[in-house]
Structure formats: C-alpha cells, structure tokens
XYZ file of C-alpha atoms in Angstrom:
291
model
C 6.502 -22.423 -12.122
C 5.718 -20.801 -15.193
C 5.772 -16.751 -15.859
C 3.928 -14.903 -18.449
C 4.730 -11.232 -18.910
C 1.647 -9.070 -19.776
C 1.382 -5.532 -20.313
C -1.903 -4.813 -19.588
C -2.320 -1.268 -20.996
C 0.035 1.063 -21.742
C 0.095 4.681 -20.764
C 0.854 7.581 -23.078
C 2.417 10.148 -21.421
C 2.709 13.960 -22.447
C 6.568 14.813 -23.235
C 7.459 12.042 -25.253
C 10.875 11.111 -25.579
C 11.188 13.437 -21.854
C 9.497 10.455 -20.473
C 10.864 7.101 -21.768
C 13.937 8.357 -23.559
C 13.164 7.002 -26.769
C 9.721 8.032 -28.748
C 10.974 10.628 -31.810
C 9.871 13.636 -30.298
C 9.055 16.096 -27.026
C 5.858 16.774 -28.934
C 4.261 13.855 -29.212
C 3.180 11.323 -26.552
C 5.801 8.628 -24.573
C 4.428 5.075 -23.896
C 5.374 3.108 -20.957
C 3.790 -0.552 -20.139
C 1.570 -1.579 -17.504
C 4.114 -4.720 -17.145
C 1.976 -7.494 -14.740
C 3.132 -11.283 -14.422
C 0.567 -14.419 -14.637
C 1.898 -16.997 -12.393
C 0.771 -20.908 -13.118
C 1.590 -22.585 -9.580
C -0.227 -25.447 -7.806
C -2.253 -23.270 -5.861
C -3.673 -22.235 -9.188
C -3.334 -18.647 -10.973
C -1.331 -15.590 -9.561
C -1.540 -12.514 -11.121
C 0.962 -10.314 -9.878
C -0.841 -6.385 -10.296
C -3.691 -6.093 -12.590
C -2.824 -2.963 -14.946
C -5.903 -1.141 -15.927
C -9.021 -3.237 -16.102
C -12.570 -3.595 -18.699
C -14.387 -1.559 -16.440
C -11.746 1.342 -16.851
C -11.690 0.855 -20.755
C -15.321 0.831 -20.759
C -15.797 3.673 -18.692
C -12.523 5.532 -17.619
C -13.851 9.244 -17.052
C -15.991 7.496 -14.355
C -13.086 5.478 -12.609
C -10.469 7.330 -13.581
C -9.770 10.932 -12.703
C -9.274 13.732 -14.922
C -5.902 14.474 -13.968
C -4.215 11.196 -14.657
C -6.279 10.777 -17.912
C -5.136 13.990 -19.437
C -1.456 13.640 -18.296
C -0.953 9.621 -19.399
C -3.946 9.359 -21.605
C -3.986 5.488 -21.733
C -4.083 3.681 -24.509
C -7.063 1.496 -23.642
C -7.577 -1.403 -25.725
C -9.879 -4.043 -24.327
C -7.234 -6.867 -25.670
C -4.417 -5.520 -23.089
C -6.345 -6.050 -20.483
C -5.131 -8.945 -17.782
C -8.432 -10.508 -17.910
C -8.594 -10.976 -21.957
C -5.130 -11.800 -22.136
C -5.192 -15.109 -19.632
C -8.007 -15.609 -21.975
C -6.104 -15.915 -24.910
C -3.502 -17.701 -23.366
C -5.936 -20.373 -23.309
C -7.275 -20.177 -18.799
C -10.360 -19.181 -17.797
C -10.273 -16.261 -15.612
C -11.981 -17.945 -12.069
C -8.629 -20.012 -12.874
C -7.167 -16.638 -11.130
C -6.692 -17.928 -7.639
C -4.690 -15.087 -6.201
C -3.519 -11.466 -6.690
C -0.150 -9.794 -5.409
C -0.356 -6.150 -5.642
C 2.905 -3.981 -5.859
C 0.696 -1.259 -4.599
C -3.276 0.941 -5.366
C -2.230 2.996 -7.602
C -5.313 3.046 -10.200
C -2.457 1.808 -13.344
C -2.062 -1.534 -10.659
C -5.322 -2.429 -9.225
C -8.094 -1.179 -11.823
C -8.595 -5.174 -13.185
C -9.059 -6.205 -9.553
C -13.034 -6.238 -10.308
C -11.952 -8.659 -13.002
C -11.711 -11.666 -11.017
C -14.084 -11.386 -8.714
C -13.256 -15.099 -7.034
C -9.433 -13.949 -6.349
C -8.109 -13.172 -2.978
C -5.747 -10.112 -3.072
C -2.437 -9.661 -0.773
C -1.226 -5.919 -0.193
C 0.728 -4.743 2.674
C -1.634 -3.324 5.510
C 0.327 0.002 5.448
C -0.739 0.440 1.623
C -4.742 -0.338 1.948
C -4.539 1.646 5.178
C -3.071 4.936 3.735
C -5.256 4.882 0.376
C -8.370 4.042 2.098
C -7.424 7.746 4.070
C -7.481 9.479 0.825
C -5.754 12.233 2.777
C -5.030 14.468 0.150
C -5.840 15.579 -3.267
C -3.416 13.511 -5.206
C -4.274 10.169 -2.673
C -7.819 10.914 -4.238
C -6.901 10.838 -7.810
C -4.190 8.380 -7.613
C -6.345 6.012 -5.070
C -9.353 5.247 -6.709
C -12.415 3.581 -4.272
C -14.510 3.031 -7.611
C -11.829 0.045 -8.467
C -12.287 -1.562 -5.328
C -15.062 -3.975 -5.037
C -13.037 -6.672 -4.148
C -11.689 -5.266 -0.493
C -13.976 -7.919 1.450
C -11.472 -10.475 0.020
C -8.181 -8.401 0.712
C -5.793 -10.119 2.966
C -3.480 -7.470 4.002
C 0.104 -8.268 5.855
C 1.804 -5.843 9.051
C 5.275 -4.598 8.477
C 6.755 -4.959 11.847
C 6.812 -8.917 10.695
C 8.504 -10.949 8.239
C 12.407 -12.480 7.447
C 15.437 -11.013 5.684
C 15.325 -11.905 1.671
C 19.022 -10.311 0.230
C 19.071 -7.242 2.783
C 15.867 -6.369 2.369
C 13.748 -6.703 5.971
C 9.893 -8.070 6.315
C 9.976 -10.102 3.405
C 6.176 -12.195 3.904
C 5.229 -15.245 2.253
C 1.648 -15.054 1.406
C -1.166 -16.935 2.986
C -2.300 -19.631 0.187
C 0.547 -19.111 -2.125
C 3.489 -21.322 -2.611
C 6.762 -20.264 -0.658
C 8.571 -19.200 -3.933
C 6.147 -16.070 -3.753
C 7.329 -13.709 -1.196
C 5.900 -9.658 -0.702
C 9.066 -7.210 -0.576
C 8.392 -3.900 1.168
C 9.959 -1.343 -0.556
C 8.489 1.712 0.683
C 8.468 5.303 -1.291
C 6.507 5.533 -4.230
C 3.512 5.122 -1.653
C 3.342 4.323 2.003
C 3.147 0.390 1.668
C 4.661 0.011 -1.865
C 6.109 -3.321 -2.210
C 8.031 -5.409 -4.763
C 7.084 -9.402 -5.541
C 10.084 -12.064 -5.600
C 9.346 -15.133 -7.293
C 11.732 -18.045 -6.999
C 12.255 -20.424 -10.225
C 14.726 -23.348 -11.238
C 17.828 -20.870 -11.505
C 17.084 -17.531 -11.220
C 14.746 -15.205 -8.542
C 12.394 -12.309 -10.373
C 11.975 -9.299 -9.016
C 9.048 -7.367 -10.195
C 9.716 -3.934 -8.274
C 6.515 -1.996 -9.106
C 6.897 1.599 -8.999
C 10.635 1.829 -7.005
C 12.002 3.233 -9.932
C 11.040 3.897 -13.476
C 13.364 3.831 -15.910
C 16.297 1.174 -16.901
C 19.165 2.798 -16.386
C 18.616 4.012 -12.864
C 19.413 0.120 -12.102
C 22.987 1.181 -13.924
C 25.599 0.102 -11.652
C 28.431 2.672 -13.178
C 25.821 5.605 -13.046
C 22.637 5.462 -12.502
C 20.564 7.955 -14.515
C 16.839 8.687 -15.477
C 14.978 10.874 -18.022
C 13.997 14.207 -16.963
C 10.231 13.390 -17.267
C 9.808 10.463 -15.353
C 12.601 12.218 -12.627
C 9.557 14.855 -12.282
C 6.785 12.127 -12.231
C 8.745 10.047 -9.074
C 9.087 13.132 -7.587
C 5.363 13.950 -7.910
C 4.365 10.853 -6.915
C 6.747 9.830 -4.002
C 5.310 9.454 -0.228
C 8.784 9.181 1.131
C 11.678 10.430 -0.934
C 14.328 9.259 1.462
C 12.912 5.812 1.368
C 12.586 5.678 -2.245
C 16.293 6.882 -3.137
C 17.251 4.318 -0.748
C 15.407 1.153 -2.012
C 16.787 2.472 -5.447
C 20.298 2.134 -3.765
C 19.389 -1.041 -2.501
C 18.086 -2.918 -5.874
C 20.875 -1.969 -7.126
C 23.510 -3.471 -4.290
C 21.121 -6.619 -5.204
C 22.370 -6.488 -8.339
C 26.127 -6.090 -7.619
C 25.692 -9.210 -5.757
C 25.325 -11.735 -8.724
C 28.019 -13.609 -8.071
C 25.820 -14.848 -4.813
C 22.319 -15.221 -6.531
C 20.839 -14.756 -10.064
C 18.255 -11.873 -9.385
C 16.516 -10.341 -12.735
C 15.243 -7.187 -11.703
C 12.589 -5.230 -12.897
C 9.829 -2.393 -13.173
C 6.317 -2.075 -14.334
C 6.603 0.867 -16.442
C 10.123 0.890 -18.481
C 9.054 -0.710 -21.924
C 12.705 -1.752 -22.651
C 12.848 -3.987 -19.326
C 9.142 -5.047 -21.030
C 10.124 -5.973 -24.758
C 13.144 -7.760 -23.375
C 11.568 -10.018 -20.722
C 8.482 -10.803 -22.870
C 10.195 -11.098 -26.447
C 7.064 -8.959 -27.156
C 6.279 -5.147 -28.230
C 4.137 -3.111 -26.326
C 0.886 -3.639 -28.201
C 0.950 -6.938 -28.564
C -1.364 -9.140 -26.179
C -0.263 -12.228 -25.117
C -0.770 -15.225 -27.024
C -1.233 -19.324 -25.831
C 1.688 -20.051 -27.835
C 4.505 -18.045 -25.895
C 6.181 -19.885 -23.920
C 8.132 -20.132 -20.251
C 10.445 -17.662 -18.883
C-alpha cells in the first residue's frame, strides 16, 4: 500500500504562537494543517478525511459558519484541496473509491461533495449525533450544507468489532482491504474515531482530533499549548473519554518494543512537515514518493 500525506487546507487560528507553539507572535495568526492520507490499495483510492473542500473555498460564508471562520480564518487555496491535489499527483478523482472519516467536523468532511462516486465509512454514533444538531456549537461545527453525499454513507455500530492494541470495536470496513481498520476513540465528538492502516513494517495511526498538539503524545510529560488546551476543551463531547484515549495513544506508544505504531494528528503541523517531508503550503506533487 502506498500513503500520501496531504494537508488539505490549513487553518489560521487567532493567538498565534498560543495555538501551535511556534508562529513569532500572540498577535498574529497560528497555522495548523488539515493533515488527510490518500490511500492507493486494490480496492482503488481511500482518502482518509477530506479537509476543507472547492465548494467551501468557493463559497465558505455559505457553508461555513461565522464563528469558525472568524476564529481559524482558513487559508483557502483551491490547490490544498484533496480533490486538486490527487489531481496533481497524477489520479483522476472517480479513482476515489472510498472515504474514512475520523469524524463531521466541517475541517474533515467539507471535500466529501468532491467525489461524488465515493462511499463514506463513519461510525453510526458520529452521523447520528451531528445529524441532531442539538446545540448551538453541533450547528456550527456540523455543517448539513457539506453533506450531499449521506445516501452513500455506510455507517458502523459500536457495540461490535475486535480488540486492535487495547483499544475495543476496532471495524474493518465493508469494501476496503483488511489493513484498514476504524478505531473508536470517543471525545472530541460522540463517534470520533481514529484510522489504522497496516503496511510492510510499521501500522499508522491517523488519530483525528484525540489530541492536538505533539507533545501531549510525550511519554515523560505530556504537555500542550494553552490555546489549543482551550480549543479541546471547547470542543470536547466527553472530557473523560478524551483524557483517556489521550492516555491510551500514548500506552500504544510505550509499547514499541511489541509493534511499530507511528502515531499521529490532523492538526499539529510538526507531526505534518515530518511525515510528508513537506511544508504546510505546499500541495502535493506526482513525484513524492511512498511512506
């Protein structure tokens, strides 16, 4: 299997260095990445979230609500986008078989509408609690208006699934090779979820929004920067849940010695830069090659 790291638009937050611990200043704005994997497996293309999609470039006061656009103000270039990206790595988008979201949060699923042939896997606790749009942050953070894809969602139950590394109702995914498995890891929202991917030597982790910065996967002591300490905080559906699955990536991580597991999030640019040999504004191009 071969991986492609994309970050399909970055957001810029307000706070700066508060938020990823390394722009100059308070004053000016952070940037974190929208970090997404492209997948080439025999069932075809897997795109593992979508980042922020054409349709929210072209139009983002529309999809997009106010709140989130004046708090992350995202740098929307139509390049970044998953879609033009798999483009320039030389596919054609209906080439994008299957999607694996970590979770509806607008920054995951606003390309969905992208590839309008792709069947998208979610857990059934994640479409059922944003389709609810109980309350007023569910309603800017769950946006219907990215959504025209539901008639092809196939959605997956908790209550079933195996063990993966202590971690309970781990799915495979209907149509996708076994190496692709759906890892609840419940917090951030209701049905978040990470996405293991098996290859030759090593098992990926991409664990969406279960933590945010680098160093909270520290082993000697975790920390995080004040900023995006707040934002989880703001944005977390279960807090006990979330510490937890924190704890529990990072007791994945102390066990090395039993399995190679590379961990990661979609937001922390260092994790980003690192994995893709790429900075954060620079799309994807057909000549990078295999992770």
């Amino acid at each position: 299997m071969r991986v492609h790291h994309l970050n399909c638009v970055s957001t810029c937050p307000l706070g700066g260095r508060l938020m990823d611990g390394r722009s100059p200043s308070v004053l000016q704005r952070g940037q974190l990445c929208c970090h997404c994997l492209l997948l080439e497996t025999g069932a075809g293309l897997v795109l593992v979230d979508t980042g922020l999609g054409l349709r929210d470039v072209a139009q983002p006061r529309s999809r997009l609500s106010g709140f989130f656009l004046a708090l992350l103000s995202p740098d929307f270039r139509e390049e970044m986008t998953a879609v033009r990206q798999i483009e320039r790595l030389g596919f054609h988008p209906g080439e994008v078989r299957h999607i694996v979201l970590t979770h509806l949060d607008f920054d995951h699923a606003g390309g969905l509408d992208d590839f309008p042939q792709a069947q998208v896997h979610l857990l059934q606790q994640e479409r059922d609690h944003a389709l609810m749009q109980k309350t007023w942050l569910d309603r800017q953070r769950f946006r219907p208006q990215q959504w025209s894809s539901r008639d092809r969602w196939r959605v997956y139950p908790l209550r079933h699934g195996e063990r993966w590394f202590g971690f309970d109702c781990v799915r495979q995914l209907d149509g996708l090779p076994p190496e692709i498995l759906l890892v609840p890891l419940l917090g951030h929202t209701h049905g978040h979820a990470g996405v293991a991917i098996q290859l030759a030597h090593t098992w990926l982790l991409q664990a969406g929004d279960a933590y945010f910065y680098y160093e909270e996967m520290d082993l000697d002591g975790p920390r995080c920067t004040p900023g995006l300490r707040f934002y989880q905080t703001l944005m977390e559906k279960d807090r006990r849940a979330r510490l937890d699955n924190q704890e529990r990536l990072r007791g994945l991580l102390r066990r090395r010695d039993a399995s190679t597991v590379e961990v990661f999030c979609a937001h922390d640019p260092t994790e980003y830069e690192r994995l893709s040999g790429r900075t954060l504004r620079m799309p994807a191009e057909e000549a990078v090659g295999p992770v």
